[in-house]
Every structure is written in structure tokens, then in C-alpha cells.
Short mmCIF file of N, CA and C and ligand atoms in Angstrom, two decimals:
data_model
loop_
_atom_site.label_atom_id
_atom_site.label_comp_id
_atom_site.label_asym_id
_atom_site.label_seq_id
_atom_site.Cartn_x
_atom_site.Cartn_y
_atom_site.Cartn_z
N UNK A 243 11.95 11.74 0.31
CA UNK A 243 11.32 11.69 1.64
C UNK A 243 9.95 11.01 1.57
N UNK A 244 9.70 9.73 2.46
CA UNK A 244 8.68 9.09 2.57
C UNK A 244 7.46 10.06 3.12
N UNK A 245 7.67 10.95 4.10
CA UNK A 245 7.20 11.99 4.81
C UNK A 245 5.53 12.09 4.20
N UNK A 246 5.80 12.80 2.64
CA UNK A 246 4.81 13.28 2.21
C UNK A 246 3.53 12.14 1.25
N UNK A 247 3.84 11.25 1.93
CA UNK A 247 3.08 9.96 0.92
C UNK A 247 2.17 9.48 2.02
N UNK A 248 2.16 9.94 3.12
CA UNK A 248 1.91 9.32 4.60
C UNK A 248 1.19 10.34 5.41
N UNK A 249 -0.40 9.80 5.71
CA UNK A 249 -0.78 8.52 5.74
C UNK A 249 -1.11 7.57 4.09
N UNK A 250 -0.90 6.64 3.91
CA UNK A 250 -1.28 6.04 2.50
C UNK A 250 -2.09 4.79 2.90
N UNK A 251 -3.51 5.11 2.00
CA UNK A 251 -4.09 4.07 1.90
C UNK A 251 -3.81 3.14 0.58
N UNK A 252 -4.11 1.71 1.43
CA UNK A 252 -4.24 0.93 0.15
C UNK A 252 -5.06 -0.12 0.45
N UNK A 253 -5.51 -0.94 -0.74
CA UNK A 253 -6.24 -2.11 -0.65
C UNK A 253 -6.25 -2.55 -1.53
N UNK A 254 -6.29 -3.99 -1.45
CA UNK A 254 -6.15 -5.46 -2.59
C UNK A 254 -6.32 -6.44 -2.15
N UNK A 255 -6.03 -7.47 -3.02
CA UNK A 255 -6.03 -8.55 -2.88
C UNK A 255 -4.84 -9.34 -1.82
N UNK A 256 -4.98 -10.39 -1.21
CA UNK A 256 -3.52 -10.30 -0.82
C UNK A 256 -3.54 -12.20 -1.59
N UNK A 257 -2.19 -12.05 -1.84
CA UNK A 257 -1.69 -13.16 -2.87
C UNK A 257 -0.53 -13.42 -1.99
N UNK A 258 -0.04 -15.21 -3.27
CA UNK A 258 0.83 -15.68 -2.75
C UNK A 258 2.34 -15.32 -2.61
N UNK A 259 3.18 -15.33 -1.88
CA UNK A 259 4.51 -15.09 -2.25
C UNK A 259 5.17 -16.45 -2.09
N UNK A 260 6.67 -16.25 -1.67
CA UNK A 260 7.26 -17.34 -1.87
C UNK A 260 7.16 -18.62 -0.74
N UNK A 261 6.19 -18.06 0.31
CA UNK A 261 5.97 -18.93 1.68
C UNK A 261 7.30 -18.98 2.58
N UNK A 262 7.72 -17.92 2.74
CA UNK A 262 8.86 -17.69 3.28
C UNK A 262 8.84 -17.64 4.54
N UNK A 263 7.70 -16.51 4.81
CA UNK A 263 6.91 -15.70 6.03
C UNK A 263 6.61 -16.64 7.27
N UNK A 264 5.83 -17.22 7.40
CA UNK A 264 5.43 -18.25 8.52
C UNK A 264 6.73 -19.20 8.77
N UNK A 265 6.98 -20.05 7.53
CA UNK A 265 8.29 -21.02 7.84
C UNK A 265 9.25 -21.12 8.51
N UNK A 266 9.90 -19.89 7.69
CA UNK A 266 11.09 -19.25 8.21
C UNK A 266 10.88 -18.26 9.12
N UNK A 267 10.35 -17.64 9.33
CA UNK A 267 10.73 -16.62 10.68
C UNK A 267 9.92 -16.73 11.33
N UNK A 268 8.51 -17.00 11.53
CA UNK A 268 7.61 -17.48 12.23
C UNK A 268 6.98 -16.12 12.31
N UNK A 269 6.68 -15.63 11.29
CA UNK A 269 6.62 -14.30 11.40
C UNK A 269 5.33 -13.79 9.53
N UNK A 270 4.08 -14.47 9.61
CA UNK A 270 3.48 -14.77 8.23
C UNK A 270 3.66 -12.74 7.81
N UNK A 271 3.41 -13.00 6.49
CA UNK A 271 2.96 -11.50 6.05
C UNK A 271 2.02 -11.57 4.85
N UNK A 272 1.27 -11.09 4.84
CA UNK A 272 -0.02 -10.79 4.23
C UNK A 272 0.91 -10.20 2.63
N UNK A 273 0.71 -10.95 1.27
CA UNK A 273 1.34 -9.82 0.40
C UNK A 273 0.36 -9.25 -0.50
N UNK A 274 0.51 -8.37 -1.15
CA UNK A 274 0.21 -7.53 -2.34
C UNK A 274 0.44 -7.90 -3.60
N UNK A 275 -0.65 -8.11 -4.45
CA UNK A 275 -0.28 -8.34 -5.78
C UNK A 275 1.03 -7.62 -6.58
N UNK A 276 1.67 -7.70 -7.45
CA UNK A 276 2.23 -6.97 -8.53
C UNK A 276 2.08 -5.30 -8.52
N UNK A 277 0.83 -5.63 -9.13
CA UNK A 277 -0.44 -4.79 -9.29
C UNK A 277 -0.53 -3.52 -8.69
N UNK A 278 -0.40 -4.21 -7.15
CA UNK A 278 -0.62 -2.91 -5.96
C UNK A 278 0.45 -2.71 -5.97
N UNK A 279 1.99 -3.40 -5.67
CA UNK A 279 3.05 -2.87 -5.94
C UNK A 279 3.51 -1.32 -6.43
N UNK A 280 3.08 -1.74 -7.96
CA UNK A 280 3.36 -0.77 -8.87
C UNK A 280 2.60 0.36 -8.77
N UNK A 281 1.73 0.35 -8.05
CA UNK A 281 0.82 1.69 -7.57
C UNK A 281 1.40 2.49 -6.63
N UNK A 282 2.02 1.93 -6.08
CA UNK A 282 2.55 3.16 -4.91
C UNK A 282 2.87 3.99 -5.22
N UNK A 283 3.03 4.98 -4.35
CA UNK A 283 3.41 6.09 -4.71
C UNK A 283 5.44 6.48 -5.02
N UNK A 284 5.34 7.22 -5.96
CA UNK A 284 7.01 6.75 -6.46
C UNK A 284 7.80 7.53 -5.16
N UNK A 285 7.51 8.20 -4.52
CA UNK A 285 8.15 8.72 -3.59
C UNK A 285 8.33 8.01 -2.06
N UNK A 286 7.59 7.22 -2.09
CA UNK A 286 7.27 6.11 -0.98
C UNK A 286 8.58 5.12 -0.80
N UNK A 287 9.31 5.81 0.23
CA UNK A 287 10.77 4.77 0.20
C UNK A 287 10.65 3.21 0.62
N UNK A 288 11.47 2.43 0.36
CA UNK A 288 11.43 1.28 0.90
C UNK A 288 11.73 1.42 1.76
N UNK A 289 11.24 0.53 2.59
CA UNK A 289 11.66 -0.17 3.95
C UNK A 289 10.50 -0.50 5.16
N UNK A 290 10.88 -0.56 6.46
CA UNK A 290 9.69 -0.79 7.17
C UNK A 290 8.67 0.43 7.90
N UNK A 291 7.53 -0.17 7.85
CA UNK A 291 6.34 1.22 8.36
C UNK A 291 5.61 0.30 9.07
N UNK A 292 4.82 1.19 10.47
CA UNK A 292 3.76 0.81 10.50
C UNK A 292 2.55 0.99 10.27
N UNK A 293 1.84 0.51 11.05
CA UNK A 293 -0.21 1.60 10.44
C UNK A 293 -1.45 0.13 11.01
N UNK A 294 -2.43 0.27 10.19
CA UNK A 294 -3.92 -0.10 10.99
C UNK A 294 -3.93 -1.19 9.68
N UNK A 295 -4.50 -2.78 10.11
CA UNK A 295 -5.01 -3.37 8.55
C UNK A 295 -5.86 -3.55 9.00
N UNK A 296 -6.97 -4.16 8.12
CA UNK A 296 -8.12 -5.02 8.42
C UNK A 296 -8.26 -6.15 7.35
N UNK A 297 -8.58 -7.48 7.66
CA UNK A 297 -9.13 -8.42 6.36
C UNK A 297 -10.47 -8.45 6.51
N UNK A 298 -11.19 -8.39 4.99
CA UNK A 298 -12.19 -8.54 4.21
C UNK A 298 -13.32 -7.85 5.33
N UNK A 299 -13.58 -6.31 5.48
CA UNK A 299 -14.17 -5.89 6.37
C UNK A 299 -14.03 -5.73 7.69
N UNK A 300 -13.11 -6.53 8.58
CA UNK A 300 -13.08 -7.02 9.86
C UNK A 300 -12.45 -5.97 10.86
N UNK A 301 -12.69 -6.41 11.85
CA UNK A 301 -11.33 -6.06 12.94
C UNK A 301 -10.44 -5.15 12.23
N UNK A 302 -9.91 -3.93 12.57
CA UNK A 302 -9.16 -3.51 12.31
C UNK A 302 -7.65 -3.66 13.52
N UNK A 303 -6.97 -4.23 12.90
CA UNK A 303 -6.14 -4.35 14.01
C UNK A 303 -4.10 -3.25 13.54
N UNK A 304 -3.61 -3.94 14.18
CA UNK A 304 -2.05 -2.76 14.23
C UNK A 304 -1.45 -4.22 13.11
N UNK A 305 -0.59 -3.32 12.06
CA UNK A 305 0.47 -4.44 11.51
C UNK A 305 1.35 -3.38 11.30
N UNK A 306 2.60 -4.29 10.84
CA UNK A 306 4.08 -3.91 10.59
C UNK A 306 4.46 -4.29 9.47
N UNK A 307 4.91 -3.33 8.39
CA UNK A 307 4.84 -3.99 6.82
C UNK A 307 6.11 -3.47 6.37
N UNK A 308 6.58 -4.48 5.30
CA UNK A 308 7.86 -4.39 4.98
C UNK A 308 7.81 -4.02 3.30
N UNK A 309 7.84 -3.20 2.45
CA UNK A 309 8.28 -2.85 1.45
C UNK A 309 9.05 -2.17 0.67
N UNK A 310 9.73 -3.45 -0.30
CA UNK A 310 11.18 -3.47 -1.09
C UNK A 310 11.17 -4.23 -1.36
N UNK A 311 13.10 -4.80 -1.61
CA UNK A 311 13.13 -5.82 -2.46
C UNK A 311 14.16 -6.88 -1.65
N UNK A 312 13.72 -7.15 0.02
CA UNK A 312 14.03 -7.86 0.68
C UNK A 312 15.66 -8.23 0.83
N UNK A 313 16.47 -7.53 0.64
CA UNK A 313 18.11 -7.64 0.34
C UNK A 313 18.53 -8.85 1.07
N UNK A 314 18.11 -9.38 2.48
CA UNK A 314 18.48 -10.52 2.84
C UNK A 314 18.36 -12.02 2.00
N UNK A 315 16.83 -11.64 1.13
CA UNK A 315 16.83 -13.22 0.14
C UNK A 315 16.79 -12.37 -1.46
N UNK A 316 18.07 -11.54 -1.35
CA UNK A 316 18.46 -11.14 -3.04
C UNK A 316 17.35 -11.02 -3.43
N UNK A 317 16.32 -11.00 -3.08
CA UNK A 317 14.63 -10.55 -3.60
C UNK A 317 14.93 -9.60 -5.18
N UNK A 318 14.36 -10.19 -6.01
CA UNK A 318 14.88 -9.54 -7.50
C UNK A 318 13.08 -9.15 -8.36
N UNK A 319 12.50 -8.76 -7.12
CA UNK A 319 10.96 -8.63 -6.95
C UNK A 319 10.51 -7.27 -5.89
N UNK A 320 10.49 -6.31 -6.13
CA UNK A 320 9.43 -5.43 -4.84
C UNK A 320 8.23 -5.99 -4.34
N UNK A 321 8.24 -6.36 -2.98
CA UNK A 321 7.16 -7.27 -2.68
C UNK A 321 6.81 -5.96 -1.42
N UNK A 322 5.03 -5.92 -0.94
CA UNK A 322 4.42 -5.07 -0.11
C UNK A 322 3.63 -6.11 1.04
N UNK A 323 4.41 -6.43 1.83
CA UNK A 323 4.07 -7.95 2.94
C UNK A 323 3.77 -7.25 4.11
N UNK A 324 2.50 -7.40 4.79
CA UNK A 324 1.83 -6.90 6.17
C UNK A 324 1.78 -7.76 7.14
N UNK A 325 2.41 -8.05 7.87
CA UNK A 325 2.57 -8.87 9.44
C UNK A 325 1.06 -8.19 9.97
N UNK A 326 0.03 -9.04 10.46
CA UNK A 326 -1.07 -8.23 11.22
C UNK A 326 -0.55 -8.99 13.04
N UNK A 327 -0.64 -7.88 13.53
CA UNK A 327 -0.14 -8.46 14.75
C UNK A 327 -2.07 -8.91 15.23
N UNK A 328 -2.18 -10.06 14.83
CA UNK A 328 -3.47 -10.50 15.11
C UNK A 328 -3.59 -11.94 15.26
N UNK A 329 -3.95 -13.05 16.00
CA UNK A 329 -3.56 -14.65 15.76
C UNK A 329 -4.98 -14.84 14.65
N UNK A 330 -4.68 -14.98 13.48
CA UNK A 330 -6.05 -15.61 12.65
C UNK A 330 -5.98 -16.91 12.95
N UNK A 331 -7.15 -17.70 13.31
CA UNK A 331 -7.29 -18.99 12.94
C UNK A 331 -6.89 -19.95 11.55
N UNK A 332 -7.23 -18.91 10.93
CA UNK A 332 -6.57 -19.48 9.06
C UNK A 332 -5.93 -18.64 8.19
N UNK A 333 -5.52 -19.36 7.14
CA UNK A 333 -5.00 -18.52 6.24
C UNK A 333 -5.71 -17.92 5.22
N UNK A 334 -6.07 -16.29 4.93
CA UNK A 334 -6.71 -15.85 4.32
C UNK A 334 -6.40 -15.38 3.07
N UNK A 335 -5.47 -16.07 1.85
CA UNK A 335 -4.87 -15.85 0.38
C UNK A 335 -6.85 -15.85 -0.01
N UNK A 336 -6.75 -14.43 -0.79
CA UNK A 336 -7.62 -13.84 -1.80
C UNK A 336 -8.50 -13.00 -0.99
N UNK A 337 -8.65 -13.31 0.35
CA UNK A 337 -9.16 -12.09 1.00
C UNK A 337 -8.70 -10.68 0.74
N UNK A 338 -9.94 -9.87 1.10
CA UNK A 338 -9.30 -8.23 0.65
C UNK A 338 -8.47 -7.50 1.97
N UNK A 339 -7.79 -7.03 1.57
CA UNK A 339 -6.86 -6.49 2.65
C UNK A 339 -6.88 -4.68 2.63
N UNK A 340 -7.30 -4.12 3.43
CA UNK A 340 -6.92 -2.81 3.45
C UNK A 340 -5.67 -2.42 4.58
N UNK A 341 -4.99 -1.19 4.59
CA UNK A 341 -3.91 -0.84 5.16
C UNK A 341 -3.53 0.46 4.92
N UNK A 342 -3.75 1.24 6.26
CA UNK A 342 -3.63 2.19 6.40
C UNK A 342 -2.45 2.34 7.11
N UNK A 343 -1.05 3.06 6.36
CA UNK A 343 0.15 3.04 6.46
C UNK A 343 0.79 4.64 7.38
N UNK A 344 1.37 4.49 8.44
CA UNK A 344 1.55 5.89 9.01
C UNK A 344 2.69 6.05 9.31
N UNK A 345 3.42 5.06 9.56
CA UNK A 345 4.87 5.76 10.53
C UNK A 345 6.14 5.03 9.62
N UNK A 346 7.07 5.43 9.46
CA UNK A 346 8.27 4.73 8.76
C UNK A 346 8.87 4.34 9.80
N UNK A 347 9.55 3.42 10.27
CA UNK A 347 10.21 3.14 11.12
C UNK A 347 12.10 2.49 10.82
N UNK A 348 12.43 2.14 9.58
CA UNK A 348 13.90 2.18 9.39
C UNK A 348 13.41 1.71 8.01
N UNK A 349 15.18 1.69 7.19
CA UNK A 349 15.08 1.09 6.45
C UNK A 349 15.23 -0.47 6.13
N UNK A 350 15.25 -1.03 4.93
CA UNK A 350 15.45 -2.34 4.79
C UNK A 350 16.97 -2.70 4.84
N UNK A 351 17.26 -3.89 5.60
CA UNK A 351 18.51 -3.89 6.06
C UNK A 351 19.00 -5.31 5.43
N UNK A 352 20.45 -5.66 5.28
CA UNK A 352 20.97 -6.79 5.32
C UNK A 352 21.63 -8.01 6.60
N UNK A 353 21.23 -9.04 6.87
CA UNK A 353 21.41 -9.11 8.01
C UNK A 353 22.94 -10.36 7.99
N UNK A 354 23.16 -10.99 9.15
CA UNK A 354 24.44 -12.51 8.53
C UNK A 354 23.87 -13.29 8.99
N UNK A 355 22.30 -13.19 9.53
CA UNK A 355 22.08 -14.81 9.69
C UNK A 355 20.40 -14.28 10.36
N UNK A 356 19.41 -15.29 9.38
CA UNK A 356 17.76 -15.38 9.96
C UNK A 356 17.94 -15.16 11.03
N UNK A 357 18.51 -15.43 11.91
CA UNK A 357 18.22 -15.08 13.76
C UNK A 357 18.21 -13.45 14.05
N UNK A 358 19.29 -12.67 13.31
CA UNK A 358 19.04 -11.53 13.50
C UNK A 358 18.21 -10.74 12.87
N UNK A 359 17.80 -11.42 11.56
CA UNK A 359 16.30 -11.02 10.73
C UNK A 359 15.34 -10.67 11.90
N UNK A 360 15.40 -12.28 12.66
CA UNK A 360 14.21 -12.13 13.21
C UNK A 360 13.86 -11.95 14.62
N UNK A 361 15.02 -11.14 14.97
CA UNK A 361 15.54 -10.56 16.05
C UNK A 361 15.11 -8.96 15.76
N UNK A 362 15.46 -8.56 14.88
CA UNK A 362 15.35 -7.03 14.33
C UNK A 362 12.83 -7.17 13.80
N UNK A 363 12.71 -8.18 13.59
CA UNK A 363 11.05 -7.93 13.08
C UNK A 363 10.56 -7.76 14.67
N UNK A 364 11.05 -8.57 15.95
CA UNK A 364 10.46 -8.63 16.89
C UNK A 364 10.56 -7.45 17.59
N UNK A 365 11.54 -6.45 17.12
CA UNK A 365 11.88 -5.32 18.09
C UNK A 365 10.92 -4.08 16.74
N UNK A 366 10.82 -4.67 15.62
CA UNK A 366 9.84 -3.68 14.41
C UNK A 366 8.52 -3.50 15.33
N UNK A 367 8.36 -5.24 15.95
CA UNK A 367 7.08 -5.54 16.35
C UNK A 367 6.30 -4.38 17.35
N UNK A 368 7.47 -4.62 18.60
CA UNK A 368 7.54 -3.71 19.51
C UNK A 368 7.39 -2.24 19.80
N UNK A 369 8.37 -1.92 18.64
CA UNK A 369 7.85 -0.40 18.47
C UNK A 369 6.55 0.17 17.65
N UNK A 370 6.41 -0.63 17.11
CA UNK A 370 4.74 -0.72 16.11
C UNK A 370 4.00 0.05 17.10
N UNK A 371 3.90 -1.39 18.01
CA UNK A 371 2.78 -1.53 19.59
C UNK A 371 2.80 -0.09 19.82
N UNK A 372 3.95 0.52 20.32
CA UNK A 372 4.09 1.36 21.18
C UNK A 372 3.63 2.82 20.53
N UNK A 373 4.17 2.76 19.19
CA UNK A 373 3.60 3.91 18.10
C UNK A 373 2.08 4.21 17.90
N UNK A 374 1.56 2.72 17.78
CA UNK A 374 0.08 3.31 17.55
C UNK A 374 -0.79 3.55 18.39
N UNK A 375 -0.17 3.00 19.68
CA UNK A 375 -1.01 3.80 20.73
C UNK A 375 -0.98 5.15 21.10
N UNK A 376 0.21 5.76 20.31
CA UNK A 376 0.05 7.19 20.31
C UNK A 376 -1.13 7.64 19.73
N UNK A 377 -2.01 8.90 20.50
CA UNK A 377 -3.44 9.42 20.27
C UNK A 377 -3.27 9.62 18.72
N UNK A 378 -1.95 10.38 17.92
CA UNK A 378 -2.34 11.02 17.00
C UNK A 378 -2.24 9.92 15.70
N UNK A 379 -1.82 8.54 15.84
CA UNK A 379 -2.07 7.47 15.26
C UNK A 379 -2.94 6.51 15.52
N UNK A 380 -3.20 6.35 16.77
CA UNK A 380 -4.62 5.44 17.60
C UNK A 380 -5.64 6.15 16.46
N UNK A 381 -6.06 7.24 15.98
CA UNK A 381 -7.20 7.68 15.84
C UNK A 381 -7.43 7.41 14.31
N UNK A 382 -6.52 6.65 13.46
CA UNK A 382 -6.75 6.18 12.26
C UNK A 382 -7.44 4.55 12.44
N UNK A 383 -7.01 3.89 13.56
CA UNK A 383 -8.08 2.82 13.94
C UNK A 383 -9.30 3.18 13.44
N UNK A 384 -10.27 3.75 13.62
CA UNK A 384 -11.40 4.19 13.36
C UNK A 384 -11.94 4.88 11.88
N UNK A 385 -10.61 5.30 11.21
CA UNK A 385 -10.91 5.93 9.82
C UNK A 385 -12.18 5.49 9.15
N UNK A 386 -12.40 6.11 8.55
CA UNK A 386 -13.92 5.99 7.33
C UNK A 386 -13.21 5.01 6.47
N UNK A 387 -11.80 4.98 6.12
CA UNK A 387 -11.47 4.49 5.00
C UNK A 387 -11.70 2.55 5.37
N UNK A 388 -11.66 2.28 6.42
CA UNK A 388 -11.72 1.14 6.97
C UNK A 388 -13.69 0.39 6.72
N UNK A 389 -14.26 1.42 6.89
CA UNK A 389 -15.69 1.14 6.68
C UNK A 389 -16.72 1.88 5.89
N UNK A 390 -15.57 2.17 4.64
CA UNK A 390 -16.13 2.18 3.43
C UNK A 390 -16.75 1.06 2.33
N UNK A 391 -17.29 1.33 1.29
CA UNK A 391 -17.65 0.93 0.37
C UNK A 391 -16.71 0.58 -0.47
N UNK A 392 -16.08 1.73 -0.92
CA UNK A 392 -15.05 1.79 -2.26
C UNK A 392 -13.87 1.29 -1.71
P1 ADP B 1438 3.46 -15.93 1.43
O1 ADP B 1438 4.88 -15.94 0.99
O2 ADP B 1438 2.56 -16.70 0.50
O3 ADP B 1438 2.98 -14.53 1.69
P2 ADP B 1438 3.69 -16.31 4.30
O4 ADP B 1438 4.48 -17.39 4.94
O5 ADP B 1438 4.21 -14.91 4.37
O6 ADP B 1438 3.43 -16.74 2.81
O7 ADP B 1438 2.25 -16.40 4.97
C1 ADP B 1438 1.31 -15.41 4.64
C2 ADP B 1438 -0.12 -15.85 4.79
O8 ADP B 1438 -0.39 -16.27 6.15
C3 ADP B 1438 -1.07 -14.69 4.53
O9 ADP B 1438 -1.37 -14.54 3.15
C4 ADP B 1438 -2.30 -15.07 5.34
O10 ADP B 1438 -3.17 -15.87 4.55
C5 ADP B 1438 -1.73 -15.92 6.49
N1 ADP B 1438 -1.69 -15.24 7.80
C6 ADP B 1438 -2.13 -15.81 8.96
N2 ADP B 1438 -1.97 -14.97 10.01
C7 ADP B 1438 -1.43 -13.83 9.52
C8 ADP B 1438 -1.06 -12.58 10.13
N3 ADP B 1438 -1.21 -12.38 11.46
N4 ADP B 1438 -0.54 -11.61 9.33
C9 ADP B 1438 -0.39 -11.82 8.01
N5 ADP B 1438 -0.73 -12.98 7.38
C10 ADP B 1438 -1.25 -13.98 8.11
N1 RBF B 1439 13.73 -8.39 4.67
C1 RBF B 1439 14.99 -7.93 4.51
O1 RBF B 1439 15.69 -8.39 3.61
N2 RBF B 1439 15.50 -6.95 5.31
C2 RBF B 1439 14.79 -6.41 6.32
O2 RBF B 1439 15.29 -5.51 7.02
C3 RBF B 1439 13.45 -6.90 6.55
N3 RBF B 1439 12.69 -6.41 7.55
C4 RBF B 1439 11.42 -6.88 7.74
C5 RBF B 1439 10.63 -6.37 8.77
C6 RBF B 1439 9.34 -6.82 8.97
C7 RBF B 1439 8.53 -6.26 10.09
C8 RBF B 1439 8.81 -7.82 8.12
C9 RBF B 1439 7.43 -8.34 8.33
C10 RBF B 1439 9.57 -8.32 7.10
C11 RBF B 1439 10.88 -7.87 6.88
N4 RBF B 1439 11.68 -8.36 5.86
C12 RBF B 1439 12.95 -7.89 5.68
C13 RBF B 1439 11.05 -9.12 4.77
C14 RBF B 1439 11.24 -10.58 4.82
O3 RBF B 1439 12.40 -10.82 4.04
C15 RBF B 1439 10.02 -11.18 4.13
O4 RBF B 1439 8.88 -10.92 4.89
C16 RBF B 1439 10.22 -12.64 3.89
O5 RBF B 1439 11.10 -12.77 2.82
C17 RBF B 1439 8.92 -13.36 3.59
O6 RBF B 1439 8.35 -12.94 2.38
MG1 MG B 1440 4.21 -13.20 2.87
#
């Protein structure tokens, strides 16, 4: 049970992956080193969650993050990729990323064709929205952990 790992903070670096994200689904995701990967917590199931990010100090805004091992591209890698529902002007590879993780929302699925990939992220998208405006998740927007030091 993901249950008890949640809320989970994390923060890193965010690095390159395979440039899959923007291209193909029109849909970028922020990834996680190796590194942070292997830190999670072992009880922390795969699949999709939402929660609060911020880059390198900023804005804290709502994202939708996907971690596993992507079964649609045979992914033979656990990758930790954050969609920020935010329009950045640029691309921020080596910026620090924090992410405060709260709600599970399904697991990782197999799909028969990118359209319904990205048919199924836009409806992830949707319910994200609608989740964190709930009071008892709205109120991690604001966490200490976001405008800390460490
Ligand atoms: P990669 O496989 O290297 O992660 P993506 O196609 O997934 O490539 O694009 C991810 C990059 O796009 C991020 O590392 C970041 O620099 C940039 N980016 C721009 N806008 C966003 C956003 N709203 N959410 C996440 N990443 C974004
Ligand atoms: N990949 C999958 O193989 N199955 C999924 O169900 C899946 N759901 C995703 C949901 C969201 C909100 C996001 C952002 C990504 C998802 N992906 C999924 C990951 C996708 O394969 C990955 O972001 C791309 O491979 C780009 O690295
Ligand atoms: Mg990515």
C-alpha cells in the first residue's frame, strides 16, 4: 500500500531522459536522476500521483507524476517524470526540483496506441486540477518544505 509513504517529499536534480515527453505526447516531464529513483521509498507503488512542485525556489505550482517503468515504451529503467501543469518559457535540465507527492491516482497502464496514452495523461491532468483544490491538499501549496533551506 502506497497509503503510508504519502505525503512524500523529494528533491533533486532534474536530468535528461529519453526526450520522449514534449515530442511525443506533447506532454514534457521533468525527470529524476537514478539517484533519486533509488531513494524512494520501497513501499511507494508505481504508477500515477499527484501533489505541489516548484523549480529552483519558485512558484509552487500542481503537477502529475508518473513513476515506474513506463510498460507502454518496454521502459527497462524506473524513471520519476513530473508534468508541472505550468507553461515555462524554457527548458530547465539541472534546475532543482522539489515535489511534494499526495494523492495516487491509478496505476501504470499499457495502452494500443500514443493517442490513448495521451488521452488517459489529459484526463490524469484533469483530475490532478480537481484534487488539489481540495482544502485538505490545497494546504501543502504553502508547506515549509517548499521554502526551506535544506
Ligand atoms: P526528457 O526525456 O529529457 O525528460 P521531455 O520531453 O520529458 O524530455 O521534456 C522534459 C523537459 O522539458 C524538462 O526537463 C524541462 O526542462 C522542460 N519542461 C518545460 N515545461 C515543463 C513542464 N511544464 N513540466 C515539466 N517539464 C517541463
Ligand atoms: N507510461 C506508461 O507506459 N503507462 C502509463 O500509464 C503512463 N501514464 C502516464 C501519466 C502521466 C500523467 C505522465 C506524465 C506520464 C505517463 N506515462 C505512462 C509515462 C510516459 O511513458 C513517459 O512520460 C514518457 O515515456 C516520456 O518519458
Ligand atoms: Mg521527461
Amino acid at each position: 500500500m502506497n497509503g503510508r509513504s504519502l505525503p512524500l517529499f523529494v528533491q533533486g536534480t532534474v536530468t535528461r531522459g529519453f526526450g520522449r515527453g514534449s515530442k511525443e505526447l506533447g506532454c514534457p516531464t521533468a525527470n529524476y536522476s537514478q539517484e533519486v529513483v533509488k531513494s524512494l521509498p520501497q513501499e511507494l507503488d508505481t504508477g500515477i500521483y499527484c501533489g505541489w512542485a516548484s523549480i529552483d525556489h519558485g512558484l509552487v505550482h500542481k503537477m502529475v507524476m508518473s513513476v515506474g517503468w513506463n510498460p507502454f515504451y518496454n521502459g527497462k529503467e524506473k524513471t520519476m517524470e513530473v508534468h508541472i501543469l505550468h507553461e515555462f518559457p524554457d527548458q530547465f535540465y539541472g534546475a532543482h526540483m522539489r515535489v511534494c507527492v499526495l494523492k495516487y491516482l491509478r496505476p501504470e497502464m499499457n495502452f494500443n496506441s500514443v493517442d490513448e496514452l495521451i488521452a488517459q495523461i489529459k484526463d490524469d491532468v484533469e483530475k490532478s486540477k480537481a484534487a488539489l483544490d481540495v482544502p485538505e491538499l490545497a494546504i501543502y501549496q504553502k508547506d515549509a518544505f517548499f521554502t526551506s533551506n535544506t
